[in-house]
Amino acid sequence: MHHMDTFGISKTGIFSVSRAFPEYRAYTVPLYFSSDWLNEYCDARYPYEPDKDYRFLYLGPKGSWTPFHEDVLQSFSWSANVSGTKKWYIFPAGEEQKLIQADGQLPSDVTSVDLSGCVHFVFVQRPGEVIFIPSGWHHQVHNLDTTLSVNHNWINAATVGNLWNLLRDSLNKVKQEIEDCAADFVDAHEWNRQCQMILKADLGMNYPEFFDLLLFIGTRRIQCDNEHEQYEFVRMKDIESIRGTFKQVEFSLDELPREDGAPDAIRKFLEVL
């Protein structure tokens, strides 16, 4: 459960409603948003860590707002207004680059800069309306009234490639930043371990967790047998995507810690696929 303070900054609460009361169904996730690898994985792996729940209830007073940002882990997001109205500023992926300032940073408030040179959308969301934010789209949101909304961040077959690209590029930046320390480590495995620790501290996920996510979802999809045709289609697309992602990242398995067993588990999983 999250709330918004008077400056619009998100504060994490002390518990996860969905995990504390799993039998309580306050709402049903729309079908097209239901393939949610991220929360399915976190519910199973981190049942007692509320910060690993990417489903939020936002409550913000009139005049509060969230600064210009993109969502975590290159995830999709959806936001359903229960009450109140919000004003959204949304920018297709890549358009935010046109707003980079002299200091190399993006503005925190896009209403204070000239937006005429970039593609963007401005609209008002009313009660009962649901907004979908694609992966990598930056946005800024203003509460025009006291507003209550339900929000999910999620990852699935359609965005897992974006997550992998983010992890790979971010790891390369970590290595560049601390490359002068590489000689101080016992060997390449210890160096990689430190880089992965920094990566997780920065993004909230690293290579071992990403591969564990794929293994977890892939195993579940293989074992699942759903009689509903639309879910069977999603299941097969998930398996196809995981197979393709593992093939794409296979060269990176040597960067995993030796003792976690992930490289062998992944290769065995690929044999099953």
C-alpha atoms as a PDB file:
ATOM      1  CA  MET A   1       0.000   0.000   0.000  1.00  0.00           C
ATOM      2  CA  HIS A   2       1.399   3.399  -1.017  1.00  0.00           C
ATOM      3  CA  HIS A   3       0.344   6.963  -0.417  1.00  0.00           C
ATOM      4  CA  MET A   4       1.387  10.333  -1.787  1.00  0.00           C
ATOM      5  CA  ASP A   5       2.724  13.064   0.470  1.00  0.00           C
ATOM      6  CA  THR A   6       2.063  16.774  -0.119  1.00  0.00           C
ATOM      7  CA  PHE A   7       4.977  17.020  -2.547  1.00  0.00           C
ATOM      8  CA  GLY A   8       3.798  14.067  -4.596  1.00  0.00           C
ATOM      9  CA  ILE A   9       6.614  11.728  -3.586  1.00  0.00           C
ATOM     10  CA  SER A  10       5.624   8.073  -3.256  1.00  0.00           C
ATOM     11  CA  LYS A  11       6.076   6.544   0.209  1.00  0.00           C
ATOM     12  CA  THR A  12       6.086   2.796   0.725  1.00  0.00           C
ATOM     13  CA  GLY A  13       3.755   1.554   3.441  1.00  0.00           C
ATOM     14  CA  ILE A  14       4.484  -1.184   5.946  1.00  0.00           C
ATOM     15  CA  PHE A  15       2.546  -4.044   4.441  1.00  0.00           C
ATOM     16  CA  SER A  16       1.188  -5.597   1.263  1.00  0.00           C
ATOM     17  CA  VAL A  17      -2.599  -5.831   1.294  1.00  0.00           C
ATOM     18  CA  SER A  18      -2.690  -8.485  -1.446  1.00  0.00           C
ATOM     19  CA  ARG A  19      -0.373 -10.752   0.560  1.00  0.00           C
ATOM     20  CA  ALA A  20      -1.751 -10.008   4.021  1.00  0.00           C
ATOM     21  CA  PHE A  21      -5.296 -10.758   2.848  1.00  0.00           C
ATOM     22  CA  PRO A  22      -4.976 -13.075  -0.188  1.00  0.00           C
ATOM     23  CA  GLU A  23      -8.625 -14.123   0.078  1.00  0.00           C
ATOM     24  CA  TYR A  24      -9.831 -10.529  -0.259  1.00  0.00           C
ATOM     25  CA  ARG A  25     -10.530  -9.629  -3.891  1.00  0.00           C
ATOM     26  CA  ALA A  26     -11.169  -5.906  -4.023  1.00  0.00           C
ATOM     27  CA  TYR A  27     -10.934  -5.870  -7.811  1.00  0.00           C
ATOM     28  CA  THR A  28     -10.255  -8.083 -10.822  1.00  0.00           C
ATOM     29  CA  VAL A  29      -7.298  -7.371 -13.090  1.00  0.00           C
ATOM     30  CA  PRO A  30      -8.425  -6.797 -16.698  1.00  0.00           C
ATOM     31  CA  LEU A  31      -7.701  -9.795 -18.957  1.00  0.00           C
ATOM     32  CA  TYR A  32      -5.230  -7.918 -21.149  1.00  0.00           C
ATOM     33  CA  PHE A  33      -3.163  -6.960 -18.087  1.00  0.00           C
ATOM     34  CA  SER A  34      -3.327 -10.365 -16.412  1.00  0.00           C
ATOM     35  CA  SER A  35      -0.078 -11.926 -17.683  1.00  0.00           C
ATOM     36  CA  ASP A  36       2.002 -10.493 -14.849  1.00  0.00           C
ATOM     37  CA  TRP A  37       5.347 -12.269 -14.434  1.00  0.00           C
ATOM     38  CA  LEU A  38       6.740  -9.732 -11.989  1.00  0.00           C
ATOM     39  CA  ASN A  39       4.122  -9.951  -9.243  1.00  0.00           C
ATOM     40  CA  GLU A  40       3.567 -13.685  -9.786  1.00  0.00           C
ATOM     41  CA  TYR A  41       7.288 -14.208  -9.198  1.00  0.00           C
ATOM     42  CA  CYS A  42       7.604 -11.799  -6.262  1.00  0.00           C
ATOM     43  CA  ASP A  43       4.561 -13.260  -4.473  1.00  0.00           C
ATOM     44  CA  ALA A  44       6.238 -16.673  -4.525  1.00  0.00           C
ATOM     45  CA  ARG A  45       9.852 -15.673  -3.888  1.00  0.00           C
ATOM     46  CA  TYR A  46       9.407 -12.715  -1.531  1.00  0.00           C
ATOM     47  CA  PRO A  47       6.123 -13.234   0.366  1.00  0.00           C
ATOM     48  CA  TYR A  48       7.321 -11.251   3.392  1.00  0.00           C
ATOM     49  CA  GLU A  49       8.986  -8.337   1.579  1.00  0.00           C
ATOM     50  CA  PRO A  50       6.421  -5.604   0.862  1.00  0.00           C
ATOM     51  CA  ASP A  51       8.889  -3.647  -1.254  1.00  0.00           C
ATOM     52  CA  LYS A  52       8.780  -6.565  -3.689  1.00  0.00           C
ATOM     53  CA  ASP A  53       5.096  -6.008  -4.407  1.00  0.00           C
ATOM     54  CA  TYR A  54       4.497  -3.901  -7.508  1.00  0.00           C
ATOM     55  CA  ARG A  55       0.754  -3.391  -6.962  1.00  0.00           C
ATOM     56  CA  PHE A  56      -0.056  -0.079  -5.356  1.00  0.00           C
ATOM     57  CA  LEU A  57      -2.911   1.917  -3.913  1.00  0.00           C
ATOM     58  CA  TYR A  58      -2.161   5.607  -4.381  1.00  0.00           C
ATOM     59  CA  LEU A  59      -3.902   8.315  -2.375  1.00  0.00           C
ATOM     60  CA  GLY A  60      -2.941  11.898  -3.165  1.00  0.00           C
ATOM     61  CA  PRO A  61      -4.393  15.258  -2.083  1.00  0.00           C
ATOM     62  CA  LYS A  62      -5.343  17.936  -4.566  1.00  0.00           C
ATOM     63  CA  GLY A  63      -2.244  19.600  -5.974  1.00  0.00           C
ATOM     64  CA  SER A  64       0.160  16.689  -5.346  1.00  0.00           C
ATOM     65  CA  TRP A  65       2.077  15.279  -8.293  1.00  0.00           C
ATOM     66  CA  THR A  66       4.696  12.744  -9.356  1.00  0.00           C
ATOM     67  CA  PRO A  67       7.833  14.118 -11.040  1.00  0.00           C
ATOM     68  CA  PHE A  68       8.800  13.167 -14.609  1.00  0.00           C
ATOM     69  CA  HIS A  69       9.934   9.521 -14.650  1.00  0.00           C
ATOM     70  CA  GLU A  70       9.718   6.127 -16.303  1.00  0.00           C
ATOM     71  CA  ASP A  71       8.533   3.059 -14.428  1.00  0.00           C
ATOM     72  CA  VAL A  72      10.790   0.512 -12.768  1.00  0.00           C
ATOM     73  CA  LEU A  73      12.484  -2.333 -14.648  1.00  0.00           C
ATOM     74  CA  GLN A  74      11.100  -1.241 -18.027  1.00  0.00           C
ATOM     75  CA  SER A  75       7.717  -2.496 -16.847  1.00  0.00           C
ATOM     76  CA  PHE A  76       4.294  -1.779 -18.237  1.00  0.00           C
ATOM     77  CA  SER A  77       1.894  -0.047 -15.877  1.00  0.00           C
ATOM     78  CA  TRP A  78      -1.808   0.532 -15.594  1.00  0.00           C
ATOM     79  CA  SER A  79      -3.608   3.002 -13.379  1.00  0.00           C
ATOM     80  CA  ALA A  80      -7.335   2.857 -12.543  1.00  0.00           C
ATOM     81  CA  ASN A  81      -8.921   5.920 -10.975  1.00  0.00           C
ATOM     82  CA  VAL A  82     -11.322   5.063  -8.159  1.00  0.00           C
ATOM     83  CA  SER A  83     -12.095   8.682  -7.324  1.00  0.00           C
ATOM     84  CA  GLY A  84     -10.786  12.110  -8.234  1.00  0.00           C
ATOM     85  CA  THR A  85      -9.156  13.288 -11.469  1.00  0.00           C
ATOM     86  CA  LYS A  86      -5.565  13.272 -12.711  1.00  0.00           C
ATOM     87  CA  LYS A  87      -3.769  15.167 -15.434  1.00  0.00           C
ATOM     88  CA  TRP A  88      -1.205  13.130 -17.333  1.00  0.00           C
ATOM     89  CA  TYR A  89       1.784  14.142 -19.451  1.00  0.00           C
ATOM     90  CA  ILE A  90       3.001  11.104 -21.412  1.00  0.00           C
ATOM     91  CA  PHE A  91       5.989  10.810 -23.765  1.00  0.00           C
ATOM     92  CA  PRO A  92       6.665   7.902 -26.162  1.00  0.00           C
ATOM     93  CA  ALA A  93       9.935   6.077 -25.509  1.00  0.00           C
ATOM     94  CA  GLY A  94      12.883   8.116 -26.776  1.00  0.00           C
ATOM     95  CA  GLU A  95      11.101  11.465 -26.811  1.00  0.00           C
ATOM     96  CA  GLU A  96      12.435  12.221 -23.324  1.00  0.00           C
ATOM     97  CA  GLN A  97      15.927  12.470 -24.849  1.00  0.00           C
ATOM     98  CA  LYS A  98      14.874  15.754 -26.451  1.00  0.00           C
ATOM     99  CA  LEU A  99      14.367  17.200 -22.968  1.00  0.00           C
ATOM    100  CA  ILE A 100      17.847  16.491 -21.560  1.00  0.00           C
ATOM    101  CA  GLN A 101      19.178  19.654 -19.947  1.00  0.00           C
ATOM    102  CA  ALA A 102      22.654  21.214 -19.946  1.00  0.00           C
ATOM    103  CA  ASP A 103      23.612  19.192 -16.872  1.00  0.00           C
ATOM    104  CA  GLY A 104      22.769  15.937 -18.670  1.00  0.00           C
ATOM    105  CA  GLN A 105      19.666  15.341 -16.565  1.00  0.00           C
ATOM    106  CA  LEU A 106      15.983  15.220 -17.410  1.00  0.00           C
ATOM    107  CA  PRO A 107      13.722  17.878 -15.895  1.00  0.00           C
ATOM    108  CA  SER A 108      11.733  16.824 -12.860  1.00  0.00           C
ATOM    109  CA  ASP A 109       8.809  19.008 -13.963  1.00  0.00           C
ATOM    110  CA  VAL A 110       7.976  19.022 -17.676  1.00  0.00           C
ATOM    111  CA  THR A 111       5.440  21.840 -17.195  1.00  0.00           C
ATOM    112  CA  SER A 112       8.386  24.177 -16.643  1.00  0.00           C
ATOM    113  CA  VAL A 113      10.094  23.501 -20.012  1.00  0.00           C
ATOM    114  CA  ASP A 114       9.270  23.959 -23.700  1.00  0.00           C
ATOM    115  CA  LEU A 115       7.590  20.796 -25.016  1.00  0.00           C
ATOM    116  CA  SER A 116       6.984  21.973 -28.562  1.00  0.00           C
ATOM    117  CA  GLY A 117       9.886  19.971 -29.958  1.00  0.00           C
ATOM    118  CA  CYS A 118       8.816  16.527 -28.772  1.00  0.00           C
ATOM    119  CA  VAL A 119       5.849  14.221 -29.223  1.00  0.00           C
ATOM    120  CA  HIS A 120       3.750  13.994 -26.086  1.00  0.00           C
ATOM    121  CA  PHE A 121       0.166  13.565 -24.930  1.00  0.00           C
ATOM    122  CA  VAL A 122      -1.720  15.523 -22.279  1.00  0.00           C
ATOM    123  CA  PHE A 123      -5.097  14.387 -20.984  1.00  0.00           C
ATOM    124  CA  VAL A 124      -7.300  14.175 -17.906  1.00  0.00           C
ATOM    125  CA  GLN A 125      -8.196  10.822 -16.333  1.00  0.00           C
ATOM    126  CA  ARG A 126     -11.571  10.671 -14.593  1.00  0.00           C
ATOM    127  CA  PRO A 127     -13.072   8.201 -12.087  1.00  0.00           C
ATOM    128  CA  GLY A 128     -13.649   4.759 -13.582  1.00  0.00           C
ATOM    129  CA  GLU A 129     -11.065   5.236 -16.338  1.00  0.00           C
ATOM    130  CA  VAL A 130      -7.962   3.047 -16.722  1.00  0.00           C
ATOM    131  CA  ILE A 131      -4.696   4.290 -18.249  1.00  0.00           C
ATOM    132  CA  PHE A 132      -2.083   1.979 -19.792  1.00  0.00           C
ATOM    133  CA  ILE A 133       1.554   3.147 -19.890  1.00  0.00           C
ATOM    134  CA  PRO A 134       3.838   1.247 -22.319  1.00  0.00           C
ATOM    135  CA  SER A 135       7.328   0.168 -21.331  1.00  0.00           C
ATOM    136  CA  GLY A 136       9.846   2.996 -21.361  1.00  0.00           C
ATOM    137  CA  TRP A 137       7.318   5.820 -21.722  1.00  0.00           C
ATOM    138  CA  HIS A 138       8.153   8.703 -19.390  1.00  0.00           C
ATOM    139  CA  HIS A 139       5.276  10.459 -17.681  1.00  0.00           C
ATOM    140  CA  GLN A 140       4.287  13.020 -15.068  1.00  0.00           C
ATOM    141  CA  VAL A 141       0.983  13.030 -13.189  1.00  0.00           C
ATOM    142  CA  HIS A 142      -0.886  15.782 -11.314  1.00  0.00           C
ATOM    143  CA  ASN A 143      -3.805  15.199  -8.955  1.00  0.00           C
ATOM    144  CA  LEU A 144      -6.460  17.772  -9.808  1.00  0.00           C
ATOM    145  CA  ASP A 145      -8.568  16.581  -6.849  1.00  0.00           C
ATOM    146  CA  THR A 146      -7.945  14.321  -3.886  1.00  0.00           C
ATOM    147  CA  THR A 147      -7.439  11.114  -5.832  1.00  0.00           C
ATOM    148  CA  LEU A 148      -7.497   7.396  -5.096  1.00  0.00           C
ATOM    149  CA  SER A 149      -6.178   4.974  -7.701  1.00  0.00           C
ATOM    150  CA  VAL A 150      -5.100   1.344  -8.127  1.00  0.00           C
ATOM    151  CA  ASN A 151      -1.820   0.858  -9.998  1.00  0.00           C
ATOM    152  CA  HIS A 152       0.181  -2.153 -11.156  1.00  0.00           C
ATOM    153  CA  ASN A 153       3.656  -2.420 -12.658  1.00  0.00           C
ATOM    154  CA  TRP A 154       4.159  -5.670 -14.518  1.00  0.00           C
ATOM    155  CA  ILE A 155       6.472  -7.530 -16.868  1.00  0.00           C
ATOM    156  CA  ASN A 156       5.578 -10.281 -19.313  1.00  0.00           C
ATOM    157  CA  ALA A 157       6.601 -11.766 -22.659  1.00  0.00           C
ATOM    158  CA  ALA A 158       6.092  -8.439 -24.424  1.00  0.00           C
ATOM    159  CA  THR A 159       8.507  -6.449 -22.263  1.00  0.00           C
ATOM    160  CA  VAL A 160      11.045  -8.967 -20.936  1.00  0.00           C
ATOM    161  CA  GLY A 161      13.423  -8.066 -23.775  1.00  0.00           C
ATOM    162  CA  ASN A 162      13.363  -4.428 -22.661  1.00  0.00           C
ATOM    163  CA  LEU A 163      14.210  -5.507 -19.114  1.00  0.00           C
ATOM    164  CA  TRP A 164      17.141  -7.576 -20.334  1.00  0.00           C
ATOM    165  CA  ASN A 165      18.484  -4.636 -22.358  1.00  0.00           C
ATOM    166  CA  LEU A 166      18.200  -2.414 -19.283  1.00  0.00           C
ATOM    167  CA  LEU A 167      20.083  -4.906 -17.093  1.00  0.00           C
ATOM    168  CA  ARG A 168      22.809  -5.464 -19.688  1.00  0.00           C
ATOM    169  CA  ASP A 169      23.359  -1.760 -20.361  1.00  0.00           C
ATOM    170  CA  SER A 170      23.271  -0.888 -16.657  1.00  0.00           C
ATOM    171  CA  LEU A 171      25.810  -3.606 -15.829  1.00  0.00           C
ATOM    172  CA  ASN A 172      28.149  -2.237 -18.475  1.00  0.00           C
ATOM    173  CA  LYS A 173      27.872   1.206 -16.875  1.00  0.00           C
ATOM    174  CA  VAL A 174      28.628  -0.263 -13.438  1.00  0.00           C
ATOM    175  CA  LYS A 175      31.755  -1.945 -14.798  1.00  0.00           C
ATOM    176  CA  GLN A 176      32.921   1.265 -16.444  1.00  0.00           C
ATOM    177  CA  GLU A 177      32.382   3.262 -13.252  1.00  0.00           C
ATOM    178  CA  ILE A 178      34.491   0.981 -11.058  1.00  0.00           C
ATOM    179  CA  GLU A 179      36.892  -0.540 -13.603  1.00  0.00           C
ATOM    180  CA  ASP A 180      39.842   0.983 -11.753  1.00  0.00           C
ATOM    181  CA  CYS A 181      39.045  -1.403  -8.856  1.00  0.00           C
ATOM    182  CA  ALA A 182      38.969  -4.601 -10.933  1.00  0.00           C
ATOM    183  CA  ALA A 183      42.574  -5.550 -10.150  1.00  0.00           C
ATOM    184  CA  ASP A 184      41.801  -5.561  -6.411  1.00  0.00           C
ATOM    185  CA  PHE A 185      39.531  -8.618  -6.679  1.00  0.00           C
ATOM    186  CA  VAL A 186      40.721 -12.199  -6.287  1.00  0.00           C
ATOM    187  CA  ASP A 187      39.418 -13.263  -9.686  1.00  0.00           C
ATOM    188  CA  ALA A 188      36.854 -12.471 -12.373  1.00  0.00           C
ATOM    189  CA  HIS A 189      34.061 -14.245 -10.483  1.00  0.00           C
ATOM    190  CA  GLU A 190      34.524 -12.030  -7.412  1.00  0.00           C
ATOM    191  CA  TRP A 191      34.619  -8.973  -9.666  1.00  0.00           C
ATOM    192  CA  ASN A 192      31.384 -10.047 -11.353  1.00  0.00           C
ATOM    193  CA  ARG A 193      29.776 -10.721  -7.974  1.00  0.00           C
ATOM    194  CA  GLN A 194      30.517  -7.164  -6.811  1.00  0.00           C
ATOM    195  CA  CYS A 195      29.195  -5.703 -10.049  1.00  0.00           C
ATOM    196  CA  GLN A 196      25.978  -7.715  -9.668  1.00  0.00           C
ATOM    197  CA  MET A 197      25.548  -6.459  -6.091  1.00  0.00           C
ATOM    198  CA  ILE A 198      25.840  -2.867  -7.275  1.00  0.00           C
ATOM    199  CA  LEU A 199      23.461  -3.538 -10.159  1.00  0.00           C
ATOM    200  CA  LYS A 200      20.802  -4.870  -7.787  1.00  0.00           C
ATOM    201  CA  ALA A 201      21.235  -1.953  -5.394  1.00  0.00           C
ATOM    202  CA  ASP A 202      20.756   0.433  -8.300  1.00  0.00           C
ATOM    203  CA  LEU A 203      17.878  -1.204 -10.208  1.00  0.00           C
ATOM    204  CA  GLY A 204      16.312  -3.614  -7.717  1.00  0.00           C
ATOM    205  CA  MET A 205      17.244  -6.627  -9.882  1.00  0.00           C
ATOM    206  CA  ASN A 206      20.404  -8.238 -11.264  1.00  0.00           C
ATOM    207  CA  TYR A 207      21.323 -11.132 -13.563  1.00  0.00           C
ATOM    208  CA  PRO A 208      20.786 -13.959 -11.018  1.00  0.00           C
ATOM    209  CA  GLU A 209      17.320 -12.666 -10.112  1.00  0.00           C
ATOM    210  CA  PHE A 210      16.411 -12.082 -13.762  1.00  0.00           C
ATOM    211  CA  PHE A 211      17.378 -15.645 -14.699  1.00  0.00           C
ATOM    212  CA  ASP A 212      15.522 -16.966 -11.654  1.00  0.00           C
ATOM    213  CA  LEU A 213      12.437 -15.047 -12.783  1.00  0.00           C
ATOM    214  CA  LEU A 214      12.608 -16.691 -16.219  1.00  0.00           C
ATOM    215  CA  LEU A 215      13.148 -20.148 -14.750  1.00  0.00           C
ATOM    216  CA  PHE A 216      10.277 -19.705 -12.306  1.00  0.00           C
ATOM    217  CA  ILE A 217       7.767 -18.474 -14.894  1.00  0.00           C
ATOM    218  CA  GLY A 218       8.931 -20.966 -17.518  1.00  0.00           C
ATOM    219  CA  THR A 219       8.575 -23.905 -15.162  1.00  0.00           C
ATOM    220  CA  ARG A 220       5.097 -22.792 -14.123  1.00  0.00           C
ATOM    221  CA  ARG A 221       3.968 -22.376 -17.721  1.00  0.00           C
ATOM    222  CA  ILE A 222       5.233 -25.792 -18.728  1.00  0.00           C
ATOM    223  CA  GLN A 223       3.446 -27.426 -15.799  1.00  0.00           C
ATOM    224  CA  CYS A 224       0.230 -25.452 -16.327  1.00  0.00           C
ATOM    225  CA  ASP A 225      -2.627 -27.017 -18.279  1.00  0.00           C
ATOM    226  CA  ASN A 226      -5.447 -24.508 -18.695  1.00  0.00           C
ATOM    227  CA  GLU A 227      -8.594 -25.444 -20.535  1.00  0.00           C
ATOM    228  CA  HIS A 228      -9.373 -21.874 -21.587  1.00  0.00           C
ATOM    229  CA  GLU A 229      -8.146 -21.174 -25.096  1.00  0.00           C
ATOM    230  CA  GLN A 230      -7.140 -17.560 -24.487  1.00  0.00           C
ATOM    231  CA  TYR A 231      -4.982 -18.537 -21.524  1.00  0.00           C
ATOM    232  CA  GLU A 232      -3.415 -21.379 -23.484  1.00  0.00           C
ATOM    233  CA  PHE A 233      -2.385 -18.864 -26.120  1.00  0.00           C
ATOM    234  CA  VAL A 234      -0.756 -16.673 -23.443  1.00  0.00           C
ATOM    235  CA  ARG A 235       0.958 -19.718 -21.906  1.00  0.00           C
ATOM    236  CA  MET A 236       2.513 -20.731 -25.216  1.00  0.00           C
ATOM    237  CA  LYS A 237       3.609 -17.155 -25.944  1.00  0.00           C
ATOM    238  CA  ASP A 238       5.247 -17.014 -22.513  1.00  0.00           C
ATOM    239  CA  ILE A 239       7.168 -20.228 -23.152  1.00  0.00           C
ATOM    240  CA  GLU A 240       8.231 -19.043 -26.596  1.00  0.00           C
ATOM    241  CA  SER A 241       9.431 -15.725 -25.191  1.00  0.00           C
ATOM    242  CA  ILE A 242      11.390 -17.345 -22.346  1.00  0.00           C
ATOM    243  CA  ARG A 243      13.063 -19.747 -24.751  1.00  0.00           C
ATOM    244  CA  GLY A 244      14.077 -16.872 -27.009  1.00  0.00           C
ATOM    245  CA  THR A 245      15.331 -14.752 -24.117  1.00  0.00           C
ATOM    246  CA  PHE A 246      17.461 -17.565 -22.720  1.00  0.00           C
ATOM    247  CA  LYS A 247      18.982 -18.141 -26.138  1.00  0.00           C
ATOM    248  CA  GLN A 248      19.745 -14.436 -26.361  1.00  0.00           C
ATOM    249  CA  VAL A 249      21.411 -14.220 -22.939  1.00  0.00           C
ATOM    250  CA  GLU A 250      23.167 -17.583 -22.866  1.00  0.00           C
ATOM    251  CA  PHE A 251      26.534 -15.912 -23.371  1.00  0.00           C
ATOM    252  CA  SER A 252      26.054 -14.066 -20.068  1.00  0.00           C
ATOM    253  CA  LEU A 253      25.730 -17.183 -17.894  1.00  0.00           C
ATOM    254  CA  ASP A 254      29.428 -17.101 -17.016  1.00  0.00           C
ATOM    255  CA  GLU A 255      28.819 -13.841 -15.145  1.00  0.00           C
ATOM    256  CA  LEU A 256      26.616 -15.608 -12.581  1.00  0.00           C
ATOM    257  CA  PRO A 257      28.029 -16.627  -9.182  1.00  0.00           C
ATOM    258  CA  ARG A 258      29.537 -20.113  -9.312  1.00  0.00           C
ATOM    259  CA  GLU A 259      27.589 -21.606  -6.440  1.00  0.00           C
ATOM    260  CA  ASP A 260      24.026 -20.608  -7.347  1.00  0.00           C
ATOM    261  CA  GLY A 261      23.701 -23.360  -9.947  1.00  0.00           C
ATOM    262  CA  ALA A 262      21.837 -21.115 -12.390  1.00  0.00           C
ATOM    263  CA  PRO A 263      23.900 -21.876 -15.523  1.00  0.00           C
ATOM    264  CA  ASP A 264      23.285 -25.632 -15.223  1.00  0.00           C
ATOM    265  CA  ALA A 265      19.619 -25.111 -14.353  1.00  0.00           C
ATOM    266  CA  ILE A 266      19.111 -22.871 -17.367  1.00  0.00           C
ATOM    267  CA  ARG A 267      20.801 -25.278 -19.763  1.00  0.00           C
ATOM    268  CA  LYS A 268      18.677 -28.153 -18.464  1.00  0.00           C
ATOM    269  CA  PHE A 269      15.582 -25.994 -18.799  1.00  0.00           C
ATOM    270  CA  LEU A 270      16.444 -25.226 -22.422  1.00  0.00           C
ATOM    271  CA  GLU A 271      16.712 -28.969 -23.088  1.00  0.00           C
ATOM    272  CA  VAL A 272      13.145 -29.388 -21.773  1.00  0.00           C
ATOM    273  CA  LEU A 273      11.937 -26.565 -24.011  1.00  0.00           C
END
